[in-house]
Amino acid sequence: LDVMPIPYADLRVTTVEVPAAAQSGTEISVGWTVLNDGIGRTDRTSWSDTVILARDPAGQNVVARVSFDHLGALEAGGSYERTGTIQLPDALSGPIYAIVITGGPFEFLYTDNNSASAGPIQVTQSPAPALIVTAITAPVSISTACSALCAR
């Protein structure tokens, strides 16, 4: 027999959307949907969704992490969609995955479905900037600058 003080919510990340490719040092957009699959409204009116960018779909080799606040209770059967931007590290390359984790409200035993992942996102290194010297400015006479400094 399980006794609960309130009906539980069950937050589930149902979708995660990411671009197929990106360049290092730029921002990517990650979109996700969270559904309350429980029997009751959330007992909190705010919590955070965390987006992790990692080299593996399990989120063990993390390259970036950002949290996004959610404000407002979520009724049983209700859902919300969210999009966030995340800065990719410079010099990153290779496949990465986006993992979205939600949670915070009372969910009784149902906390094992609070995350989902998407990817891979193929990241290529951004081209190095091509710096070109276009002008050089120097004093007209070195002796004037030297005599002022040397007199001290």
Coordinates of C-alpha atoms in Angstrom, one line a residue:
L1 CA 0.0 0.0 0.0
D2 CA 1.5 3.4 -1.1
V3 CA 0.2 6.5 0.6
M4 CA 0.8 9.8 -1.2
P5 CA 0.1 13.3 0.3
I6 CA -0.9 14.6 -3.1
P7 CA -1.6 13.3 -6.6
Y8 CA 1.7 12.9 -8.4
A9 CA 2.9 14.5 -11.7
D10 CA 5.1 12.5 -14.1
L11 CA 7.2 14.8 -16.3
R12 CA 8.5 13.2 -19.5
V13 CA 10.6 14.7 -22.2
T14 CA 8.8 13.5 -25.3
T15 CA 10.7 15.2 -28.1
V16 CA 14.1 16.8 -28.6
E17 CA 14.9 18.6 -31.9
V18 CA 18.4 19.6 -33.0
P19 CA 20.1 20.6 -36.2
A20 CA 21.9 18.0 -38.2
A21 CA 25.1 20.0 -38.4
A22 CA 26.8 23.0 -36.8
Q23 CA 30.1 24.8 -36.6
S24 CA 32.3 25.2 -33.5
G25 CA 32.0 28.6 -31.7
T26 CA 28.5 29.2 -32.9
E27 CA 25.1 28.9 -31.2
I28 CA 22.7 26.0 -31.9
S29 CA 19.0 25.9 -31.2
V30 CA 17.6 22.9 -29.3
G31 CA 13.8 22.4 -29.0
W32 CA 12.0 20.1 -26.7
T33 CA 8.6 19.1 -25.3
V34 CA 7.7 18.2 -21.8
L35 CA 4.5 16.3 -20.9
N36 CA 2.9 15.7 -17.5
D37 CA 1.9 12.1 -17.8
G38 CA 0.9 11.8 -14.1
I39 CA -2.4 11.8 -12.3
G40 CA -2.1 15.3 -10.8
R41 CA -0.9 18.9 -11.4
T42 CA 2.7 19.7 -10.5
D43 CA 3.1 20.7 -6.9
R44 CA 5.6 23.4 -7.9
T45 CA 5.2 26.4 -10.2
S46 CA 8.8 26.5 -11.3
W47 CA 11.6 24.2 -12.1
S48 CA 14.5 23.9 -14.6
D49 CA 15.1 22.0 -17.7
T50 CA 18.8 21.3 -18.4
V51 CA 20.2 20.8 -21.8
I52 CA 23.5 18.9 -22.0
L53 CA 25.7 18.7 -25.1
A54 CA 27.8 15.6 -24.9
R55 CA 30.0 13.4 -27.1
D56 CA 27.7 10.4 -26.3
P57 CA 23.9 10.0 -26.1
A58 CA 24.1 9.0 -22.4
G59 CA 25.5 12.5 -21.6
Q60 CA 28.7 11.2 -19.9
N61 CA 31.3 13.2 -21.9
V62 CA 29.8 16.7 -21.4
V63 CA 31.0 19.6 -23.7
A64 CA 28.3 22.2 -22.6
R65 CA 25.5 22.5 -20.1
V66 CA 22.7 25.2 -19.8
S67 CA 19.6 25.3 -17.6
F68 CA 16.4 27.0 -18.7
D69 CA 13.7 28.0 -16.1
H70 CA 10.1 26.9 -16.5
L71 CA 7.5 29.0 -14.8
G72 CA 3.9 27.9 -14.1
A73 CA 2.2 24.7 -12.9
L74 CA 1.5 21.9 -15.4
E75 CA -1.8 20.1 -15.2
A76 CA -2.0 16.3 -15.7
G77 CA -2.1 15.7 -19.5
G78 CA -0.6 19.2 -20.1
S79 CA 2.6 19.9 -22.0
Y80 CA 4.9 22.7 -23.0
E81 CA 7.4 23.3 -25.8
R82 CA 10.6 25.1 -25.3
T83 CA 13.5 26.2 -27.4
G84 CA 16.9 27.3 -26.1
T85 CA 20.2 28.4 -27.7
I86 CA 23.5 27.0 -26.6
Q87 CA 27.0 28.2 -27.5
L88 CA 29.3 25.5 -28.9
P89 CA 32.9 25.5 -27.6
D90 CA 35.6 26.8 -30.0
A91 CA 37.6 24.1 -31.7
L92 CA 35.0 21.5 -31.1
S93 CA 34.5 18.9 -33.9
G94 CA 32.9 15.5 -34.4
P95 CA 29.5 14.2 -33.4
I96 CA 27.7 15.5 -30.3
Y97 CA 24.3 14.8 -28.8
A98 CA 21.7 16.9 -27.0
I99 CA 20.2 15.5 -23.8
V100 CA 17.3 17.3 -22.1
I101 CA 16.6 16.6 -18.5
T102 CA 13.5 18.0 -16.6
G103 CA 12.3 17.5 -13.1
G104 CA 11.7 19.0 -9.7
P105 CA 8.0 18.6 -8.9
F106 CA 6.7 15.6 -6.9
E107 CA 6.7 12.5 -9.2
F108 CA 6.3 9.7 -6.7
L109 CA 8.2 6.7 -8.3
Y110 CA 8.1 8.1 -11.9
T111 CA 11.5 9.8 -12.2
D112 CA 13.2 7.4 -14.6
N113 CA 11.7 9.0 -17.8
N114 CA 12.7 12.7 -17.2
S115 CA 15.2 12.8 -20.0
A116 CA 15.6 12.2 -23.8
S117 CA 18.3 12.8 -26.3
A118 CA 18.7 13.7 -30.0
G119 CA 21.5 13.6 -32.4
P120 CA 24.1 13.2 -33.5
I121 CA 24.9 16.8 -34.5
Q122 CA 27.9 16.8 -36.8
V123 CA 30.1 19.6 -35.7
T124 CA 32.9 21.0 -37.9
Q125 CA 35.5 23.5 -36.8
S126 CA 34.8 27.0 -37.9
P127 CA 37.4 28.4 -40.4
A128 CA 40.2 30.3 -38.7
P129 CA 40.0 34.1 -39.2
A130 CA 42.2 35.4 -42.0
L131 CA 43.9 38.4 -40.4
I132 CA 45.5 40.8 -42.8
V133 CA 47.6 43.8 -41.8
T134 CA 46.2 46.8 -43.7
A135 CA 48.1 49.7 -42.0
I136 CA 51.0 50.3 -39.6
T137 CA 51.3 53.6 -37.7
A138 CA 54.6 54.6 -36.1
P139 CA 56.1 57.9 -34.8
V140 CA 57.7 60.1 -37.4
S141 CA 61.0 60.4 -35.5
I142 CA 62.4 58.1 -33.0
S143 CA 64.8 60.6 -31.6
T144 CA 62.0 62.8 -30.4
A145 CA 60.4 60.0 -28.5
C146 CA 63.7 58.8 -27.2
S147 CA 64.9 62.2 -26.0
A148 CA 61.7 62.7 -24.0
L149 CA 62.1 59.3 -22.3
C150 CA 65.8 59.4 -21.9
A151 CA 65.7 62.8 -20.2
R152 CA 63.9 61.2 -17.2

